[in-house]
Amino acid sequence: MKITQKDVEHVALLSRLKLSEEDKDKYTQSLNAILEYMEILNRVDTSSIEPTAHVLPLKNVFREDEAGETLEKELVLANAPDRENGCFRVPRII
Amino acid sequence: MSNSHKYETVIGLEVHVELKTKTKIFCSCPTEFGGEENTHVCPVCLGLPGVLPVLNKRVLEFAIKAGLALDCEIAGFSKFDRKNYFYPDLPKAYQVSQYDLPICKEGRLEIEAEGKKKTIGITRIHMEEDAGKLLHSGTTITSSHYSLADYNRTGVPLIEIVSEPDMRSAQEARAYLEKLKMILEYIDVSDVKMEQGSLRCDANISLRPIGAEEFGTRAEIKNMNSFKALQKAVEYEVERQAEILDEGGSIVQETRSWDEEKGVTVSMRSKEEAHDYRYFPEPDLVPIVVEPAWVEELRNSLPELPDERKGRLVNVLGLSEYDAGIITGSRALAEYFDRIVACYEEPKAVANWINGEFLRLLNAQGLEVTESKIDPEDFAALLRYIADGKISGKIAKEVFAEMFEKGEKPDEIIKRKGLIQISDEGALSAVVEKIVAGNPKSVEDYKAGKEKAIGFLVGQVMKETKGQANPGLVNKLLQERLESL
Amino acid sequence: MRKGENVLSLTGLTAYKLSELLRKREISSTELTEQHLELINALEGKINAFVTVTGEDAIKQAREIDKRRARGEELPSLAGIPAALKDNMCTKGVKTTCSSEILYNFVPPYDATVVEKLRAAGTVMMGKCNMDEFAMGSSTENSGFAPTKNPHDLRAVPGGSSGGSAAAVAAGEVVFSLGSDTGGSIRQPASFCGVIGLKPTYGYVSRYGLIAFASSLDQIGPFTRDMTDCALVMNAIFGHDSKDSTSAPVEAPDFTGYLKDDVKGLKIGIPKEYMQSGIDQQVAAYVKKAIEKLEELGAFCEEVSLPHTEYALPAYYIIAPAEASSNLARYDGVRYGLRVEADDTISMFNETRSRGFGEEVKRRIMLGTYALSSGYYDAYYLKALKIRTLVKQDFDEAFAKFDCLLTPTSPTPAFDFGEKADDPLSMYMSDICTIPVNLAGIPALSLPFDTVDGRPVGLQLIGKAFDEGTLLRVAYTLEQNTDLTRPKPDLEGGAAE
């Protein structure tokens, strides 16, 4: 087993996903199958290899500190599931 | 009271500084403080699906300047990373920050606390974006049924300055933060206003038995909104931890919030919390390669820094350490001082007036140096009147107050109010004659040996001349007249 | 041809032919658009290529183009041509869902850069195409709404994730469409649906406004019916964009300039790892047939080895989910999209995300979260980034010797609905030939080349970074010299059922 049900619960907590018991079981199984398949990566010695995070050799892409357009307030809030006084409303935080 | 003297306090500070760029770090929205909710936003800072960030070059420039002013090494290669966590004030559910390759590292800052100088190490400075603001329906977050999210502040550029755990007392922590604020103000990269949140400080505090090498478990204290709050929070936390250790307990590594009203730190633990930020390289931003030539250019553009400036005031201009310290405490004040001295080359006199009347009036009215209406040339002109004996110090204070109030020139005030000092012996002799004749009792007292009586007579002459008489001359003429009786 | 006369069918034609008819004012964009809308109405019940059809808007845009043309304005070649977008490209005022419940009602207040470019080119937008939810999948069965069917065989999947975009072009519902490709999501559905699909070099087409799946791999590209249209659409959508920091600062070529019927002297590599296990014998046979054809036309083909090929897939399934777990964190019910109400914010987050995301999306979010989490980062994420370096090096070495590479696009023709739906790993394997290209950031296209039992098969041509030109040239030459590159679905006769 690469990943236990407890790991799945922890990962779900970090991802803000609520899983049913059935879900936990299902994901533990399928994630295990995938992670086991990934084992083949351990056959490659990468100790002297640099990681590639960006595939193009770009650097120093900047914008100037010049003001542009802001979004019309009605459009900012148009998709809000719940709004009040020009803000996005959320339930109790703690 | 516990035996906190048994322990050594170890403090490291993490200071968040909002940079005063015109626009946000990754989009062209204004950074302006205040404004109607959710009006300084665009698709990028709202984190709408599909948007991408582009780095504001001035943010990088300001971060490098801060690094240079704090004697840091500037990274030749730097990058951004994502810090992942969910919170309603964070629209992308990750903060773009820097993790393993910050823009600056290994700097230092010299402080002075309780009369001792000390160097505090700077671990790193990194760039990141600010989060939005939550307005709670109740008075506190815990008593609120709901909250409202305003994203105007989202994406305002920040630098986080992390110190080494080099501070050993609340006084040192405060001195560090004050000095840091001063330097950031000098290099003009931030408004550094704690009350508006453009300078924010978290403290990592731990205790260890005196002589121990290993650090104790630390608590992170947040929500300290003033220098005083920092000092009080550290003092409280040291007591709290000492009491726990005295009772044989152990410190929990946690985040605590300073409650200003109650004067205590409160645990912010929550069982739902899961702390694993899963940093990884931000794929939407490319690496930063800083050319040494640009670093040199920025180094040359830095102004004279506080320590250097203070040294010049003491060594070249002859001010006391104390006076020089106050004047260089803010760049604006130091520059104001320099401008006055440029018009009137008596630094000590200028320092006396700045640290006396000027600061008194500023503080009384809660104004900033930059809000003063007194032109440096006028300030100098007034001091020249005093030096030339044309007005008395007492009159000068009156004139200064008017200058401060209205920004009027001293010549105009003096002329309008007829305040020029009477130093004409002939004119004053006549007044002296009149006062001597009109106060025989005092004259008798003086003659009988009560030398103090002359004070009363001087006062009478001053009153008669509406304060314009040259006091030294009056004294001399009175004495001569009384002796001759 | 005027209305009321013998009506010429305008669907199924290419953009450059229609452009000519429009320019000569033999047809109007309005009638062209109306005919395509009629076909959409007739076919959508069977195909379901669209999430949203914007018929009224399309007619308005077509009329505007007709007016401008009537005034004598010189218009770009795609002006008045009906097209569609994958539903992960933001369109101002038009719902953009990523085929996900969590964005079921999201109306962007801005246009993606490619959308701005197509609007400027005068293209008529017919609607938004179905896809695997958040582009995660290889069959469009993961759409949060309903699957799309393959116009060549309604029992078969159209491929994915850009299944709707591919099917819409194959069925003739639009002249061309745009898709996005993170691990094969343009090329594999192009192969399954018998159309051309190009994944450009990473950084060639702006990602601004493309709803991110895996930011370091995503790239937008066209679906067309022939190579000339492919070049025309590339001309319209590509170019440096200051809103995308990863956009390549390169000069704009005219892609039609690469359409040469000539492969003489070109060196084409055949990576042996792509021809090995799991490949359908018919598919392998077609690749060999293509090699023979190219050699006959004067190209030089030779086997080459890309030794790290088998590691590309597992590395991809670490990198892409890791980036996705972060990119999809913003769907929290606060600012847009679905919210499931709850007493407190954390419960609201949990309920909203659990209900709003489908099973595969949740699996990848968890997989990616795991790969980035404390204690596993080095073993998974960092390891995968290093494998990425090796995969890229393999290509660099091959391109030192070859002008381009030829492989199958997918190991098999389109599979049946349900065939792989319950086995994520076998679904992942269907992208085994396309994924290495995304890791290396290089361009590749899929060109239809014959069918197996009526289901199309595509050839994949892989090129050097920014050398789309060679791919266009080789594909154009094959197109001009065989009659295998334009399979036509038989939707009217019901043979597809």
Tab-separated table of C-alpha atoms in Angstrom, chain C residues 11-170:
chain	number	residue	atom	x	y	z
C	11	THR	CA	-21.444	23.187	-44.324
C	12	GLY	CA	-18.483	20.891	-44.523
C	13	LEU	CA	-16.413	23.318	-46.575
C	14	THR	CA	-13.063	24.734	-45.536
C	15	ALA	CA	-12.461	28.243	-44.274
C	16	TYR	CA	-10.297	29.289	-47.191
C	17	LYS	CA	-12.919	28.187	-49.764
C	18	LEU	CA	-15.706	29.921	-47.830
C	19	SER	CA	-13.523	32.967	-47.407
C	20	GLU	CA	-13.177	33.201	-51.173
C	21	LEU	CA	-16.958	32.907	-51.670
C	22	LEU	CA	-17.535	35.562	-49.018
C	23	ARG	CA	-14.944	37.883	-50.484
C	24	LYS	CA	-16.546	37.641	-53.918
C	25	ARG	CA	-19.898	38.149	-52.188
C	26	GLU	CA	-21.285	34.984	-53.719
C	27	ILE	CA	-22.520	34.066	-50.269
C	28	SER	CA	-23.172	36.100	-47.135
C	29	SER	CA	-21.893	35.358	-43.690
C	30	THR	CA	-25.489	35.518	-42.474
C	31	GLU	CA	-26.623	32.626	-44.691
C	32	LEU	CA	-23.435	30.735	-43.898
C	33	THR	CA	-24.084	31.162	-40.185
C	34	GLU	CA	-27.768	30.267	-40.525
C	35	GLN	CA	-26.934	27.045	-42.334
C	36	HIS	CA	-24.461	26.057	-39.635
C	37	LEU	CA	-27.011	26.862	-36.925
C	38	GLU	CA	-29.556	24.694	-38.709
C	39	LEU	CA	-27.096	21.826	-38.791
C	40	ILE	CA	-26.294	22.343	-35.112
C	41	ASN	CA	-30.028	22.173	-34.346
C	42	ALA	CA	-30.340	18.998	-36.379
C	43	LEU	CA	-27.309	17.213	-34.950
C	44	GLU	CA	-26.932	18.304	-31.338
C	45	GLY	CA	-29.466	15.745	-30.136
C	46	LYS	CA	-27.098	13.047	-31.394
C	47	ILE	CA	-23.658	14.568	-30.931
C	48	ASN	CA	-23.884	17.008	-28.003
C	49	ALA	CA	-20.733	18.859	-29.010
C	50	PHE	CA	-21.875	22.099	-27.360
C	51	VAL	CA	-22.471	23.252	-23.811
C	52	THR	CA	-23.790	26.599	-25.039
C	53	VAL	CA	-24.898	27.645	-28.534
C	54	THR	CA	-24.920	31.410	-29.017
C	55	GLY	CA	-27.153	31.542	-32.077
C	56	GLU	CA	-28.515	35.070	-31.743
C	57	ASP	CA	-25.099	36.554	-31.086
C	58	ALA	CA	-23.709	34.622	-34.032
C	59	ILE	CA	-26.343	36.009	-36.432
C	60	LYS	CA	-25.644	39.530	-35.144
C	61	GLN	CA	-21.915	39.129	-35.711
C	62	ALA	CA	-22.509	37.680	-39.182
C	63	ARG	CA	-24.765	40.615	-40.159
C	64	GLU	CA	-22.164	43.059	-38.919
C	65	ILE	CA	-19.505	41.375	-41.057
C	66	ASP	CA	-21.833	41.416	-44.076
C	67	LYS	CA	-22.442	45.143	-43.537
C	68	ARG	CA	-18.760	45.895	-43.302
C	69	ARG	CA	-18.084	43.886	-46.434
C	70	ALA	CA	-20.934	45.665	-48.235
C	71	ARG	CA	-19.264	48.978	-47.342
C	72	GLY	CA	-16.233	47.716	-49.201
C	73	GLU	CA	-14.043	47.042	-46.174
C	74	GLU	CA	-11.110	44.708	-46.737
C	75	LEU	CA	-11.608	41.974	-44.093
C	76	PRO	CA	-9.286	39.305	-42.658
C	77	SER	CA	-9.582	35.832	-44.168
C	78	LEU	CA	-11.513	34.340	-41.241
C	79	ALA	CA	-14.082	37.167	-41.207
C	80	GLY	CA	-17.614	35.816	-41.242
C	81	ILE	CA	-16.539	32.187	-40.721
C	82	PRO	CA	-18.484	30.215	-38.059
C	83	ALA	CA	-16.274	28.796	-35.323
C	84	ALA	CA	-16.530	27.418	-31.799
C	85	LEU	CA	-14.456	27.464	-28.609
C	86	LYS	CA	-13.782	24.843	-26.000
C	87	ASP	CA	-15.714	25.869	-22.899
C	88	ASN	CA	-12.573	26.617	-20.906
C	89	MET	CA	-11.811	29.860	-22.783
C	90	CYS	CA	-13.332	32.913	-21.137
C	91	THR	CA	-15.885	34.806	-23.183
C	92	LYS	CA	-17.197	38.119	-21.903
C	93	GLY	CA	-20.912	37.861	-21.206
C	94	VAL	CA	-21.121	34.217	-22.331
C	95	LYS	CA	-21.233	31.411	-19.784
C	96	THR	CA	-17.919	29.548	-19.452
C	97	THR	CA	-18.240	26.313	-17.484
C	98	CYS	CA	-15.278	23.977	-18.116
C	99	SER	CA	-18.134	21.419	-18.279
C	100	SER	CA	-18.187	21.497	-14.502
C	101	GLU	CA	-21.066	21.815	-12.073
C	102	ILE	CA	-18.879	24.128	-10.005
C	103	LEU	CA	-18.871	26.751	-12.795
C	104	TYR	CA	-22.369	25.951	-14.084
C	105	ASN	CA	-23.418	29.618	-14.073
C	106	PHE	CA	-20.112	31.495	-14.393
C	107	VAL	CA	-20.236	34.422	-16.812
C	108	PRO	CA	-16.764	35.921	-17.274
C	109	PRO	CA	-16.498	39.726	-17.324
C	110	TYR	CA	-13.586	39.506	-19.759
C	111	ASP	CA	-12.438	37.847	-22.987
C	112	ALA	CA	-9.482	35.473	-23.260
C	113	THR	CA	-6.704	36.818	-25.508
C	114	VAL	CA	-7.482	34.209	-28.210
C	115	VAL	CA	-11.125	35.264	-28.089
C	116	GLU	CA	-10.133	38.915	-28.554
C	117	LYS	CA	-7.979	37.857	-31.482
C	118	LEU	CA	-10.756	35.853	-33.129
C	119	ARG	CA	-13.201	38.731	-32.602
C	120	ALA	CA	-10.689	41.078	-34.235
C	121	ALA	CA	-10.425	38.609	-37.127
C	122	GLY	CA	-14.204	38.845	-37.555
C	123	THR	CA	-14.869	35.177	-36.792
C	124	VAL	CA	-18.482	34.339	-35.983
C	125	MET	CA	-18.687	32.646	-32.556
C	126	MET	CA	-21.253	29.865	-32.602
C	127	GLY	CA	-20.841	28.696	-29.037
C	128	LYS	CA	-18.878	26.848	-26.402
C	129	CYS	CA	-17.907	23.204	-26.753
C	130	ASN	CA	-18.208	20.324	-24.352
C	131	MET	CA	-15.117	18.829	-22.729
C	132	ASP	CA	-13.956	16.565	-19.959
C	133	GLU	CA	-14.472	18.500	-16.745
C	134	PHE	CA	-11.575	20.982	-16.368
C	135	ALA	CA	-9.901	19.208	-19.320
C	136	MET	CA	-9.231	16.115	-17.218
C	137	GLY	CA	-9.976	13.080	-19.314
C	138	SER	CA	-9.514	11.436	-22.683
C	139	SER	CA	-13.081	10.682	-23.767
C	140	THR	CA	-15.323	13.653	-22.793
C	141	GLU	CA	-17.163	11.139	-20.603
C	142	ASN	CA	-15.984	13.237	-17.654
C	143	SER	CA	-18.116	16.194	-18.741
C	144	GLY	CA	-20.125	17.325	-15.721
C	145	PHE	CA	-23.163	17.637	-17.997
C	146	ALA	CA	-23.360	14.871	-20.646
C	147	PRO	CA	-20.850	13.141	-22.916
C	148	THR	CA	-20.203	14.113	-26.545
C	149	LYS	CA	-20.480	11.413	-29.214
C	150	ASN	CA	-18.134	10.661	-32.049
C	151	PRO	CA	-19.715	11.818	-35.343
C	152	HIS	CA	-18.069	8.873	-37.123
C	153	ASP	CA	-19.640	6.314	-34.804
C	154	LEU	CA	-22.059	7.301	-32.084
C	155	ARG	CA	-21.061	4.284	-29.983
C	156	ALA	CA	-17.516	5.624	-29.830
C	157	VAL	CA	-16.116	8.398	-27.652
C	158	PRO	CA	-14.862	11.514	-29.475
C	159	GLY	CA	-11.709	11.495	-27.394
C	160	GLY	CA	-10.838	14.232	-24.960
C	161	SER	CA	-10.574	16.428	-23.285
C	162	SER	CA	-11.487	18.710	-26.250
C	163	GLY	CA	-14.050	16.156	-27.508
C	164	GLY	CA	-16.753	18.746	-28.197
C	165	SER	CA	-14.451	20.980	-30.263
C	166	ALA	CA	-13.253	18.018	-32.359
C	167	ALA	CA	-16.740	16.587	-32.863
C	168	ALA	CA	-18.206	19.979	-33.844
C	169	VAL	CA	-15.676	20.307	-36.682
C	170	ALA	CA	-15.994	16.634	-37.727
